[in-house]
mmCIF file of C-alpha atoms in Angstrom:
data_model
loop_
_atom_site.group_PDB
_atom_site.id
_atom_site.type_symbol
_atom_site.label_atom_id
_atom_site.label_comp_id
_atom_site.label_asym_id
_atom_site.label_seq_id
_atom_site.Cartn_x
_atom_site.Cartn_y
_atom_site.Cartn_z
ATOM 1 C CA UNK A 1 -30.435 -10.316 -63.593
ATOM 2 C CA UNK A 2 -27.354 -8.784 -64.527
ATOM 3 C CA UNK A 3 -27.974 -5.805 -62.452
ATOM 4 C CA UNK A 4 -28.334 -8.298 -59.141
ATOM 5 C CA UNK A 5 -24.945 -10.061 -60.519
ATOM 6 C CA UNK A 6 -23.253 -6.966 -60.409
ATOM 7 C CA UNK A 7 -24.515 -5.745 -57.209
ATOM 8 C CA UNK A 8 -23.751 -9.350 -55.517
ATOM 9 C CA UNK A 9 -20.098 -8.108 -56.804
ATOM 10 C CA UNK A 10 -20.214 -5.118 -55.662
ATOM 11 C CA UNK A 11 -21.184 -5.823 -52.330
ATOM 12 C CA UNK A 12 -18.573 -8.935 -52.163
ATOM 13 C CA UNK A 13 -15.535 -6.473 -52.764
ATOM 14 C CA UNK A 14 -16.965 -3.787 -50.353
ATOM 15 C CA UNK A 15 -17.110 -6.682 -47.565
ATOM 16 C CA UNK A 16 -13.368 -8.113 -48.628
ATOM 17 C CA UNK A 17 -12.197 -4.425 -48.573
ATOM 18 C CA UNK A 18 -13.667 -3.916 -44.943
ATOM 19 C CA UNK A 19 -12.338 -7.701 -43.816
ATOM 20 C CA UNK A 20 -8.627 -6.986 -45.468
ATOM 21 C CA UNK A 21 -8.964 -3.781 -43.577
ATOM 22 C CA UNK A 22 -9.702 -5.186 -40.336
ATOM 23 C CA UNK A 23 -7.202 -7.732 -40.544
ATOM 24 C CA UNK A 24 -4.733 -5.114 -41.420
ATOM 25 C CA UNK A 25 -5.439 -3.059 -38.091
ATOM 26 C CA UNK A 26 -5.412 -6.108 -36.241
ATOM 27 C CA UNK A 27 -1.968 -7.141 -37.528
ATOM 28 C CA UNK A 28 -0.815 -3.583 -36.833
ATOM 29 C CA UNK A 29 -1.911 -3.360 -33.622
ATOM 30 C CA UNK A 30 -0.026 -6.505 -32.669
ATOM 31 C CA UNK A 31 2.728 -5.325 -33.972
ATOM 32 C CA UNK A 32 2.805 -2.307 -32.141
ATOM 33 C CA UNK A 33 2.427 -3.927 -29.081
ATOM 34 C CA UNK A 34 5.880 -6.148 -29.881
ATOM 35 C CA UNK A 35 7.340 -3.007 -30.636
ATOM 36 C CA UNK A 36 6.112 -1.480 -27.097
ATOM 37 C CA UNK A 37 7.283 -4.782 -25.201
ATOM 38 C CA UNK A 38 10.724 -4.550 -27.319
ATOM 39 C CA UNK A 39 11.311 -0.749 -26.256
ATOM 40 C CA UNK A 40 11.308 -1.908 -22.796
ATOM 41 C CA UNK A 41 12.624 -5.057 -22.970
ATOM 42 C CA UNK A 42 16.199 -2.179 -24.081
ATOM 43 C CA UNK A 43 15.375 0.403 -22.530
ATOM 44 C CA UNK A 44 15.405 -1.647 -19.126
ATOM 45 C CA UNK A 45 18.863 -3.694 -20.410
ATOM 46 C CA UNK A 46 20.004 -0.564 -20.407
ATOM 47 C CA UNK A 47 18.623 1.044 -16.585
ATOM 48 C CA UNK A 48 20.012 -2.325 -15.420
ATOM 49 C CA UNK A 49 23.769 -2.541 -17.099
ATOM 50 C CA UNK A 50 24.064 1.297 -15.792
ATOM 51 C CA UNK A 51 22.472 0.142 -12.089
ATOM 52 C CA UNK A 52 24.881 -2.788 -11.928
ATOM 53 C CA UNK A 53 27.851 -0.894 -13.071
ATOM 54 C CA UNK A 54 27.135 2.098 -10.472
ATOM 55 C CA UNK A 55 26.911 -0.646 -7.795
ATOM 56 C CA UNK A 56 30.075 -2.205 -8.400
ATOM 57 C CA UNK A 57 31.869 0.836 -8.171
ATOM 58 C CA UNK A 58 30.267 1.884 -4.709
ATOM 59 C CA UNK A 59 30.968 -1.257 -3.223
ATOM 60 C CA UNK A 60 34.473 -1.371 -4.200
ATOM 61 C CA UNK A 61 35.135 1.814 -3.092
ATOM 62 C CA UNK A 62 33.596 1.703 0.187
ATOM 63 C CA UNK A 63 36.360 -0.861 1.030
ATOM 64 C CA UNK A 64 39.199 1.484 0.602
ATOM 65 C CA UNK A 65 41.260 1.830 3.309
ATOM 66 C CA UNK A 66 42.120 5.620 2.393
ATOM 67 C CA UNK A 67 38.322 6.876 2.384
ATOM 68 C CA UNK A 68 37.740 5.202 5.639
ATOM 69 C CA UNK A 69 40.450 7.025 7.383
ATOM 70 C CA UNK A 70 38.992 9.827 5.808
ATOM 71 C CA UNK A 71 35.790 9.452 7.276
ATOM 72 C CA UNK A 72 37.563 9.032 10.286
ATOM 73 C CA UNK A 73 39.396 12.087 10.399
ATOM 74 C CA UNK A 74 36.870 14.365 8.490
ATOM 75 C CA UNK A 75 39.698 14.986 6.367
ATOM 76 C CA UNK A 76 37.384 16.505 3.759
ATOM 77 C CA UNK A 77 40.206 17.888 1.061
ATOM 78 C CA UNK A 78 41.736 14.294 1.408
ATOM 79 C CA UNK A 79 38.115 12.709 0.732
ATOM 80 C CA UNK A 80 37.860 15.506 -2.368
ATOM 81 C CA UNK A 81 41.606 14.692 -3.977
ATOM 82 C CA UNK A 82 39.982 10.467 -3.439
ATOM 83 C CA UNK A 83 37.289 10.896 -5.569
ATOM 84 C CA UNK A 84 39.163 13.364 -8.184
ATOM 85 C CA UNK A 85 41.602 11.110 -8.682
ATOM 86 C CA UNK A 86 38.909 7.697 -8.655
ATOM 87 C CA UNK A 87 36.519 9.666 -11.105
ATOM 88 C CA UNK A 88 39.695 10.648 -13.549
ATOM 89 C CA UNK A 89 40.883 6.776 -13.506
ATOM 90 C CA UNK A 90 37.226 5.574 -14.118
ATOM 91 C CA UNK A 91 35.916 7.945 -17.107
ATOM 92 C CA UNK A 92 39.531 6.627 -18.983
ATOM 93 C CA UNK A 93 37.918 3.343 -19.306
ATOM 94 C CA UNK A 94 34.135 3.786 -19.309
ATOM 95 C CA UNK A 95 32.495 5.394 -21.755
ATOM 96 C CA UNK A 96 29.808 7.531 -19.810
ATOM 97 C CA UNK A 97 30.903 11.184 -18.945
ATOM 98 C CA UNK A 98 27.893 11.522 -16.253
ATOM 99 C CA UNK A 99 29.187 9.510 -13.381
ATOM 100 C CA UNK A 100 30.264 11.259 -10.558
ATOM 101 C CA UNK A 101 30.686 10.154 -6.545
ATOM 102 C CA UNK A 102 30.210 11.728 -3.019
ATOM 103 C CA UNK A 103 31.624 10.106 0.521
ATOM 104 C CA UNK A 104 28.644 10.794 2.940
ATOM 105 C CA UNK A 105 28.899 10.738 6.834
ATOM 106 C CA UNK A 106 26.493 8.728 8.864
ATOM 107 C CA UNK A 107 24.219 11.961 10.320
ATOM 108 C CA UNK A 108 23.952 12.467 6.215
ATOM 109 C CA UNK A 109 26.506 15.297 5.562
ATOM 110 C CA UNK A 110 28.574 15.496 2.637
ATOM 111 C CA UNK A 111 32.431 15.346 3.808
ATOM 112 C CA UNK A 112 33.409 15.491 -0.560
ATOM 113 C CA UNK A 113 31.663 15.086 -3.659
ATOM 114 C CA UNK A 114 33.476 14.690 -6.906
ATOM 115 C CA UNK A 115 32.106 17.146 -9.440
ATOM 116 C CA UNK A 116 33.166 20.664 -6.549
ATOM 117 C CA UNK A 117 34.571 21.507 -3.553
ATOM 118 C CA UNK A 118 32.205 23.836 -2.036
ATOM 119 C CA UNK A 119 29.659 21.919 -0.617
ATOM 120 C CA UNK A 120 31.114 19.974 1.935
ATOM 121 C CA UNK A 121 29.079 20.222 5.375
ATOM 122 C CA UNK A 122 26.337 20.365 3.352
ATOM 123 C CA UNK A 123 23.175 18.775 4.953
ATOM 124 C CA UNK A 124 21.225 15.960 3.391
ATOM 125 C CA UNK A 125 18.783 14.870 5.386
ATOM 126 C CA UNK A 126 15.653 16.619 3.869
ATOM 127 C CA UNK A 127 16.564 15.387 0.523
ATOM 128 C CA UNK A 128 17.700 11.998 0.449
ATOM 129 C CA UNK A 129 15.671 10.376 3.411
ATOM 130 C CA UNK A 130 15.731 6.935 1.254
ATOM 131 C CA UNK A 131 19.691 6.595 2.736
ATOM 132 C CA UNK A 132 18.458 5.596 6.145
ATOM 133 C CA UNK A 133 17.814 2.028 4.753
ATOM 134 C CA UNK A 134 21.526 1.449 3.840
ATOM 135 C CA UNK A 135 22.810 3.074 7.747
ATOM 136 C CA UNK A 136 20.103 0.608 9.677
ATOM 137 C CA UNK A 137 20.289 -2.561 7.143
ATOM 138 C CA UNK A 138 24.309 -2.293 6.871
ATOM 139 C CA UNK A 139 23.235 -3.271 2.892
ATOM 140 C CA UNK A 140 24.334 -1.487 -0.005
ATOM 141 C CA UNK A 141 20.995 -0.345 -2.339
ATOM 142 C CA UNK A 142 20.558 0.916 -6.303
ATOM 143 C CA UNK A 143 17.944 2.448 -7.459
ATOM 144 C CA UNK A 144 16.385 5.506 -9.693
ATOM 145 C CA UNK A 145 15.806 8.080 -7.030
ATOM 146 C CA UNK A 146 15.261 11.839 -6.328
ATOM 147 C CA UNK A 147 17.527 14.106 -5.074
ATOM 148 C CA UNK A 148 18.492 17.391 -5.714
ATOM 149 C CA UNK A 149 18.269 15.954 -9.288
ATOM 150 C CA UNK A 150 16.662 12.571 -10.420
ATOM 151 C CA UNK A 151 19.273 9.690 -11.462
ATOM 152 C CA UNK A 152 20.642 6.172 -10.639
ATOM 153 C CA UNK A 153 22.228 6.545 -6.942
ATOM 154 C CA UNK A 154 24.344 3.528 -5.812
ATOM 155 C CA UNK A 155 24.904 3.775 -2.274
ATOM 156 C CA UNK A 156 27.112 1.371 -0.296
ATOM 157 C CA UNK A 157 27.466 1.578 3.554
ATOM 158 C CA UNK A 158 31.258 2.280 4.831
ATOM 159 C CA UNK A 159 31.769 -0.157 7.567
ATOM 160 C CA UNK A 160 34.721 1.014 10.365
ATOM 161 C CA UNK A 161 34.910 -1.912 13.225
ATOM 162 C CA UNK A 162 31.654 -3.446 12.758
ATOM 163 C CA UNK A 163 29.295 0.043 12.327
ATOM 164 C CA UNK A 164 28.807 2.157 9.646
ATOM 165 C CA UNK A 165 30.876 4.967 9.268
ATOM 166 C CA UNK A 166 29.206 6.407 6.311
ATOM 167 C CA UNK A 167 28.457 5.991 2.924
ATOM 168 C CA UNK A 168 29.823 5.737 -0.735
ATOM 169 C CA UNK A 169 28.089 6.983 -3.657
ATOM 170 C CA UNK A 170 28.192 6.597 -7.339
ATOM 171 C CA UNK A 171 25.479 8.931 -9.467
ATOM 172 C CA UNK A 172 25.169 8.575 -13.017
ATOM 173 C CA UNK A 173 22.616 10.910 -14.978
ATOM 174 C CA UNK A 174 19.874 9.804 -17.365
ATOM 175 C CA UNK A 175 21.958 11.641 -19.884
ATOM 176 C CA UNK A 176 23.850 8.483 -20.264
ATOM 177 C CA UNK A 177 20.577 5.779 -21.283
ATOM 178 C CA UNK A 178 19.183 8.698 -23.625
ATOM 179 C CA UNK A 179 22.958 8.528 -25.727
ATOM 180 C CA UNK A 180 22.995 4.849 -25.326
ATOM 181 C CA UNK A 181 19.421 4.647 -26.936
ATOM 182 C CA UNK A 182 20.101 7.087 -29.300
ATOM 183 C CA UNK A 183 22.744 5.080 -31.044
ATOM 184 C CA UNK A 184 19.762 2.425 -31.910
ATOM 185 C CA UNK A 185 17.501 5.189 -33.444
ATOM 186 C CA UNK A 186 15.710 5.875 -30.287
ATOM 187 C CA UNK A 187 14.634 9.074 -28.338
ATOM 188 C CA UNK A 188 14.487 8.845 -24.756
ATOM 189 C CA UNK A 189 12.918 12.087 -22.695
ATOM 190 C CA UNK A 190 12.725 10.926 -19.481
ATOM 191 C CA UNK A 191 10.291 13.014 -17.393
ATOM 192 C CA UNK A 192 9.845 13.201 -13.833
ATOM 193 C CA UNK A 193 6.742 14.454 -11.999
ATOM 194 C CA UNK A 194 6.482 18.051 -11.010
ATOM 195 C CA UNK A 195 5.271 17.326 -7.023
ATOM 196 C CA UNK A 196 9.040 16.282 -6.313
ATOM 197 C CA UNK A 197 10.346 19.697 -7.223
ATOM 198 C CA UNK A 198 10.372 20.304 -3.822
ATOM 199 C CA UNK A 199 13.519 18.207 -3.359
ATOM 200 C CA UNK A 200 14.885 18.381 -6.705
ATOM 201 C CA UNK A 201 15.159 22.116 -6.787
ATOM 202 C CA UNK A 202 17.972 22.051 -9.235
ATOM 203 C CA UNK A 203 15.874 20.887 -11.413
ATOM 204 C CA UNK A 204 13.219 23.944 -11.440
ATOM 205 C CA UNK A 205 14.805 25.413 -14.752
ATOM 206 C CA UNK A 206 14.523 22.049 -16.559
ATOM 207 C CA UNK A 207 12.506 22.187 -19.788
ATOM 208 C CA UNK A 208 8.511 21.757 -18.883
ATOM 209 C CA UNK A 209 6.618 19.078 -20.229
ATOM 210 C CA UNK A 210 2.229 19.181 -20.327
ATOM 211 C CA UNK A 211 2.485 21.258 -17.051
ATOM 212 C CA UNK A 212 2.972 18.130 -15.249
ATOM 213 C CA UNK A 213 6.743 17.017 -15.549
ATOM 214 C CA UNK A 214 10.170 18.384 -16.388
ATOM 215 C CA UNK A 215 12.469 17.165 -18.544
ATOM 216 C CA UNK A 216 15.145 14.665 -16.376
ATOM 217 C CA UNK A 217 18.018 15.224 -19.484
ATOM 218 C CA UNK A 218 20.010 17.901 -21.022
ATOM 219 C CA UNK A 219 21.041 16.029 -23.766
ATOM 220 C CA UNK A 220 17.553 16.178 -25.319
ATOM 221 C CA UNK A 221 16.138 16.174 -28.786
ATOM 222 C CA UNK A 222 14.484 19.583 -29.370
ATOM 223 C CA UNK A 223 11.755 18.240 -32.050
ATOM 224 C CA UNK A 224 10.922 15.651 -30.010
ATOM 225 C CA UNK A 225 10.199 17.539 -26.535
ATOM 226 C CA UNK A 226 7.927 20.045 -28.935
ATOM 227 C CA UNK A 227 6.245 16.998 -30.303
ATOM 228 C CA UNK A 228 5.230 15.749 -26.446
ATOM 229 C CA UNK A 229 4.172 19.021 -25.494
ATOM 230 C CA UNK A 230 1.726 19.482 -29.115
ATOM 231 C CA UNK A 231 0.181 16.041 -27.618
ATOM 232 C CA UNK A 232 -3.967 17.460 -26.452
ATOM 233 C CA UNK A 233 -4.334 16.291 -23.232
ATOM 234 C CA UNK A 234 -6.326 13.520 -24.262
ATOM 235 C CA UNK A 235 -3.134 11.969 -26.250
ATOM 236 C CA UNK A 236 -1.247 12.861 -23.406
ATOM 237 C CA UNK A 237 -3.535 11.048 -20.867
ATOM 238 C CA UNK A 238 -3.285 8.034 -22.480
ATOM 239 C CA UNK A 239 0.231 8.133 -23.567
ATOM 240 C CA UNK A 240 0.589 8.634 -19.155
ATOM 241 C CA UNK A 241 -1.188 5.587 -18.808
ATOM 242 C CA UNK A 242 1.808 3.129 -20.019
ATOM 243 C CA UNK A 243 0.183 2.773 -23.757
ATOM 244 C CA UNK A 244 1.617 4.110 -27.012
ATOM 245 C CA UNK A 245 0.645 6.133 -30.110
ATOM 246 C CA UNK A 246 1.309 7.079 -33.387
ATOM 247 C CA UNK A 247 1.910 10.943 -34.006
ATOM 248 C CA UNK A 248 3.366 13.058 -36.816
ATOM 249 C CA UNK A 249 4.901 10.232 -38.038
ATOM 250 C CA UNK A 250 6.332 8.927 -34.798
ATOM 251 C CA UNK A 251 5.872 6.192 -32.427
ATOM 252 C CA UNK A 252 5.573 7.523 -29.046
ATOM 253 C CA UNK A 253 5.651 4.842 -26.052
ATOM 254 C CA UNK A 254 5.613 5.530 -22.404
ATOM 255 C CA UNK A 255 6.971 3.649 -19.257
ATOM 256 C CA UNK A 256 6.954 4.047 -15.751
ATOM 257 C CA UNK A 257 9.393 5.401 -13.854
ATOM 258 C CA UNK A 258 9.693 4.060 -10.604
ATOM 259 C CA UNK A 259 12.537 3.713 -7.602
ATOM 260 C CA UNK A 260 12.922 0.178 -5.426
ATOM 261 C CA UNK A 261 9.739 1.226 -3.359
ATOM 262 C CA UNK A 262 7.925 0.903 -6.106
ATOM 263 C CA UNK A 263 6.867 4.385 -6.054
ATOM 264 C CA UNK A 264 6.570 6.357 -9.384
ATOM 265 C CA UNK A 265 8.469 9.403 -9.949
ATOM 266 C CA UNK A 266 7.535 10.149 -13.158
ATOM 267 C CA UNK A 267 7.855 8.562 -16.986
ATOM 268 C CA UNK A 268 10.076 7.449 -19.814
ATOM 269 C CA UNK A 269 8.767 8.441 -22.750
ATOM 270 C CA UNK A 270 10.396 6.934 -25.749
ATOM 271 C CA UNK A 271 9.926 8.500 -29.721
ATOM 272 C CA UNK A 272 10.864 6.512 -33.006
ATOM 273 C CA UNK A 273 10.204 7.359 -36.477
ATOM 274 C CA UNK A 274 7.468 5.828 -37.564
ATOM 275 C CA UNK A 275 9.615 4.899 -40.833
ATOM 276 C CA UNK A 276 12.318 3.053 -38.905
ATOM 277 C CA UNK A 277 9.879 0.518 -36.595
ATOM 278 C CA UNK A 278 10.373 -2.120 -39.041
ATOM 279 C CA UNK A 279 13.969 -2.228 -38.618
ATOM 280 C CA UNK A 280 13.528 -1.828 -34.574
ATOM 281 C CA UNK A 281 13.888 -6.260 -35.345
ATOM 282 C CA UNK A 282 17.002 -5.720 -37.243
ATOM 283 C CA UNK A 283 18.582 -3.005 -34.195
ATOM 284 C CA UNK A 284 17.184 -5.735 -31.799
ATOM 285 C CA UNK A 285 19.227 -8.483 -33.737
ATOM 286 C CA UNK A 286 22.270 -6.419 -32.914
ATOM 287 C CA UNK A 287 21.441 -6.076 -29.112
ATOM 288 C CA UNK A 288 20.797 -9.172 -29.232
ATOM 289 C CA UNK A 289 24.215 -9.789 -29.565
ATOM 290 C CA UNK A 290 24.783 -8.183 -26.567
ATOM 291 C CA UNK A 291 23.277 -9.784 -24.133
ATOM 292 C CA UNK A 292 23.086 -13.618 -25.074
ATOM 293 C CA UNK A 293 27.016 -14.364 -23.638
ATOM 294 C CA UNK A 294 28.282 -16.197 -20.508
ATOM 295 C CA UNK A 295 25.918 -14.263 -18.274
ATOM 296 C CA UNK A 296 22.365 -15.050 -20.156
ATOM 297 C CA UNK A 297 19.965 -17.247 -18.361
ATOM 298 C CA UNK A 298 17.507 -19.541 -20.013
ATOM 299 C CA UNK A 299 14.994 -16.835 -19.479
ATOM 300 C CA UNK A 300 16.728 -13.896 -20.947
ATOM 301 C CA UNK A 301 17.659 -15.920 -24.290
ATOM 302 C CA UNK A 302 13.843 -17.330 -24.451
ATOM 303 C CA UNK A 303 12.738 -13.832 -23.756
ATOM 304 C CA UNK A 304 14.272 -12.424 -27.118
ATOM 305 C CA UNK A 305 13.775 -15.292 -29.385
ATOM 306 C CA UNK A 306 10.692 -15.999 -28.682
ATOM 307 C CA UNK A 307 8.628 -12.946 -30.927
ATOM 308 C CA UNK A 308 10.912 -13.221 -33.907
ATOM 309 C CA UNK A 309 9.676 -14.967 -37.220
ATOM 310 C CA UNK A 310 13.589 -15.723 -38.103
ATOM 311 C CA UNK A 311 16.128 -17.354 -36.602
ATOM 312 C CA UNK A 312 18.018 -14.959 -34.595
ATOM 313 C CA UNK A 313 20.554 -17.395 -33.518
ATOM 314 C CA UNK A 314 22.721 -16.473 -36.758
ATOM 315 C CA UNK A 315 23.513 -13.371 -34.884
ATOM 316 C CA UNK A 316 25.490 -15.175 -31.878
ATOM 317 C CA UNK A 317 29.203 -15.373 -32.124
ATOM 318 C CA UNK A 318 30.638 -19.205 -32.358
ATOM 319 C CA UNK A 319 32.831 -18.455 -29.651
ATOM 320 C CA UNK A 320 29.347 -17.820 -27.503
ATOM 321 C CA UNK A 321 27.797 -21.030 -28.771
ATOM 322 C CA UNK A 322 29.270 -23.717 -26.198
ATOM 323 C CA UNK A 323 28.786 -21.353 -23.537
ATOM 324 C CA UNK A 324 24.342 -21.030 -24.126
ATOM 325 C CA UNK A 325 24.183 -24.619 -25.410
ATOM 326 C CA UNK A 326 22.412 -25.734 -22.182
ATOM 327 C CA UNK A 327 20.084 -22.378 -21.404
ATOM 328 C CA UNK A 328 18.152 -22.257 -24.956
ATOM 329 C CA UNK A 329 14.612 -23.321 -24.220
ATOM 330 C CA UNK A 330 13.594 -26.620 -25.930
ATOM 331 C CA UNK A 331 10.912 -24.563 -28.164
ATOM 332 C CA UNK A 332 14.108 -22.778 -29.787
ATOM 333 C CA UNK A 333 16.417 -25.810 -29.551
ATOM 334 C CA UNK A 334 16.348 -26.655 -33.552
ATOM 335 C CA UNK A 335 16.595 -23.571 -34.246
ATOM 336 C CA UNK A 336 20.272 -23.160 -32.297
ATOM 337 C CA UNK A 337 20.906 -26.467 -33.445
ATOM 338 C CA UNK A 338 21.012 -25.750 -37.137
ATOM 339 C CA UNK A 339 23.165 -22.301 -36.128
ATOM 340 C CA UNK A 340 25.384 -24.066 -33.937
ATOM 341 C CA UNK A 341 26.132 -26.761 -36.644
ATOM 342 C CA UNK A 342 26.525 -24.264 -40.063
ATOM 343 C CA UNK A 343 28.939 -22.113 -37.643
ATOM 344 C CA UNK A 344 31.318 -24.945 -36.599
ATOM 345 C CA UNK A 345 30.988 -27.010 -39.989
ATOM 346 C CA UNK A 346 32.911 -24.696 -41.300
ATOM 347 C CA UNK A 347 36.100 -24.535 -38.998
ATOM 348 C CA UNK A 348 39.118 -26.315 -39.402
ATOM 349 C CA UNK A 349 40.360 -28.966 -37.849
ATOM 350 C CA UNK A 350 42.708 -26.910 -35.577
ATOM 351 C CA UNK A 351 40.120 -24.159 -34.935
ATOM 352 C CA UNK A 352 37.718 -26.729 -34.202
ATOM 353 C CA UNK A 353 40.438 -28.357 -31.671
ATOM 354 C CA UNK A 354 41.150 -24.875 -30.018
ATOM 355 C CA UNK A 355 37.023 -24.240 -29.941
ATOM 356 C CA UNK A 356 36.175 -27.910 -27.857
ATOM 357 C CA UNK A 357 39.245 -26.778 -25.457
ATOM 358 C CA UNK A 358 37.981 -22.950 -25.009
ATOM 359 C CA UNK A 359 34.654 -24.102 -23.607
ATOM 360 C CA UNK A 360 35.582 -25.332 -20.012
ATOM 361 C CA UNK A 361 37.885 -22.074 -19.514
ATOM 362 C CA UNK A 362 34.529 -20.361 -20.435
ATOM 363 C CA UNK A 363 32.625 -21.761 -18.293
ATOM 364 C CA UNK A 364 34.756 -20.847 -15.083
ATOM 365 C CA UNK A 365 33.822 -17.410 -15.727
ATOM 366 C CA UNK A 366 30.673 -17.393 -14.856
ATOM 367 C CA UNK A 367 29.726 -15.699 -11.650
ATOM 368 C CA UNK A 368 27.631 -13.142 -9.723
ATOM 369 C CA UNK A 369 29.610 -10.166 -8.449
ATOM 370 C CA UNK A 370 30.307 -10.030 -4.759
#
């Protein structure tokens, strides 16, 4: 009897062991998915704050009076000394080094380009096709696209008397996202597809990744590019199909690439030490930060609370708090309550007089960029 008492036992811890186990993969595995959606959820913040910035730029500068008359005149050293002198002005107060411009003519020739001198005249017909679309819709356009290298290309049309002259364009390398992302702990390699070579010849000598991409970046990680190319082709075939894994300690997550036709031009892959995933929350709770001011919808505040087992609200600035009070979803709504009242308990009188008269001046800021 004691023998069956024993076994009973036995067989009760074996079946615990296998249900904590299970439990315990299932847990991870969801996990691991937050972590994938969370990766892009950044990773596209940060595509979309370069794409917007790039945009800007181009349109503003396609109304200058000076490259217009350019363009008129095929003055191309005038056009060059323009874009020296825009680039220098822009780099003092923006912090990416990879942004560069080029004034195009409406047959697609390059009368200047910022970053040399010698190409002007140069044809680009065969490369950059996708510029039609802005010289027959008169609309400006932003997207990831290939060239004679892959990178964000804003392009707005420059109109002279009701037709379009030409074009302005702003081009800003990946090499900018992969230092942005770094700062959080994260390694971007963004890799594009090897069939677009064809176009993006300068790109032949990039680093080679699984005999089916090159490396987008020079600012790469060494360790990390050998660690994609040790991948077997079966890790590597499902790491291509949008899914993640866990490898030599790493997290490895992949993303499509794609430009506004919805066509895909390669991946972003994205390692993080396995070790530091549980603080991706914490490095989220300072992004956070970033993106829930003036310009957050109800969406995009939802969309970042709404996975998190603590109340992320604590992270928001009090001078940000009158400003979001009528976008936080109702599910999160006690949540920001109990933030927004701890935060302005404890100013004074006066600061609490200068907060309630700060809030419509805040407000009149709003706006979408013209």
């Amino acid at each position: 009897m004691k023998k069956i008492y024993i076994s009973l036992f036995i067989i009760l811890c074996i079946t615990l062991l296998i249900i904590i186990y299970k439990v315990s993969q299932k847990i991870d595995e969801k996990n691991h998915l937050a972590v994938y959606d969370n990766i892009n959820k950044v990773l596209n913040f940060h595509i979309h704050e370069e794409e917007k910035l790039a945009l800007s730029i181009a349109l503003s500068s396609s109304k200058n009076d000076a490259v217009k008359e350019a363009l008129v005149n095929e003055d191309e050293d005038k056009a060059y000394a323009i874009l020296q002198d825009s680039i220098s002005y822009l780099t003092q107060f923006i912090e990416s080094k990879n942004l560069y411009s080029q004034i195009l003519t409406k047959d697609l020739f390059v009368l200047a380009r910022s970053w040399d001198q010698l190409y002007s005249g140069m044809p680009l017909e065969y490369f950059r096709e996708d510029l039609y679309e802005v010289i027959t819709t008169y609309k400006p356009k932003v997207e990831i696209e290939v060239g004679r290298l892959l990178s964000i290309k804003a392009t707005s049309p420059i109109i002279y008397e009701e037709d379009v002259l030409g074009m302005f364009e702003i081009v800003v390398l990946l090499d900018t996202i992969v230092e942005q992302l770094r700062r959080l702990n994260i390694e971007l390699l963004p890799i594009m597809n090897t069939v677009y070579l064809d176009k993006a010849y300068l790109m032949e000598l990039n680093e080679a990744v699984q005999k089916e991409y090159v490396l987008v970046n020079k600012n790469y990680n060494i360790k990390s590019l050998e660690i994609l190319n040790k991948l077997s082709s079966n890790e590597f075939i499902e790491l291509k199909n949008d899914n993640f894994l866990i490898k030599d300690g790493y997290y490895i997550s992949s993303y499509p690439m794609k430009n506004s036709k919805n066509k895909e031009l390669g991946k972003f892959v994205v390692m993080i030490g396995y070790a530091d995933i549980n603080e991706l929350w914490n490095l989220q709770n300072s992004f956070i930060k970033n993106i829930i001011d003036m310009s957050s919808t109800k969406e995009d505040i939802y969309n970042y609370v709404k996975y998190k087992d603590k109340n992320l609200f604590m992270n928001i600035d009090k001078g940000y708090i009158a400003n979001i009070k009528d976008l936080v979803d109702q599910n999160d709504l006690v949540e920001f309550e109990e933030v927004a009242f701890h935060k302005l308990s404890n100013l004074s009188k006066e600061e609490l007089i200068n907060f309630i008269l700060q809030k419509p001046k805040l407000k009149n800021i709003r706006g979408d960029i013209k």
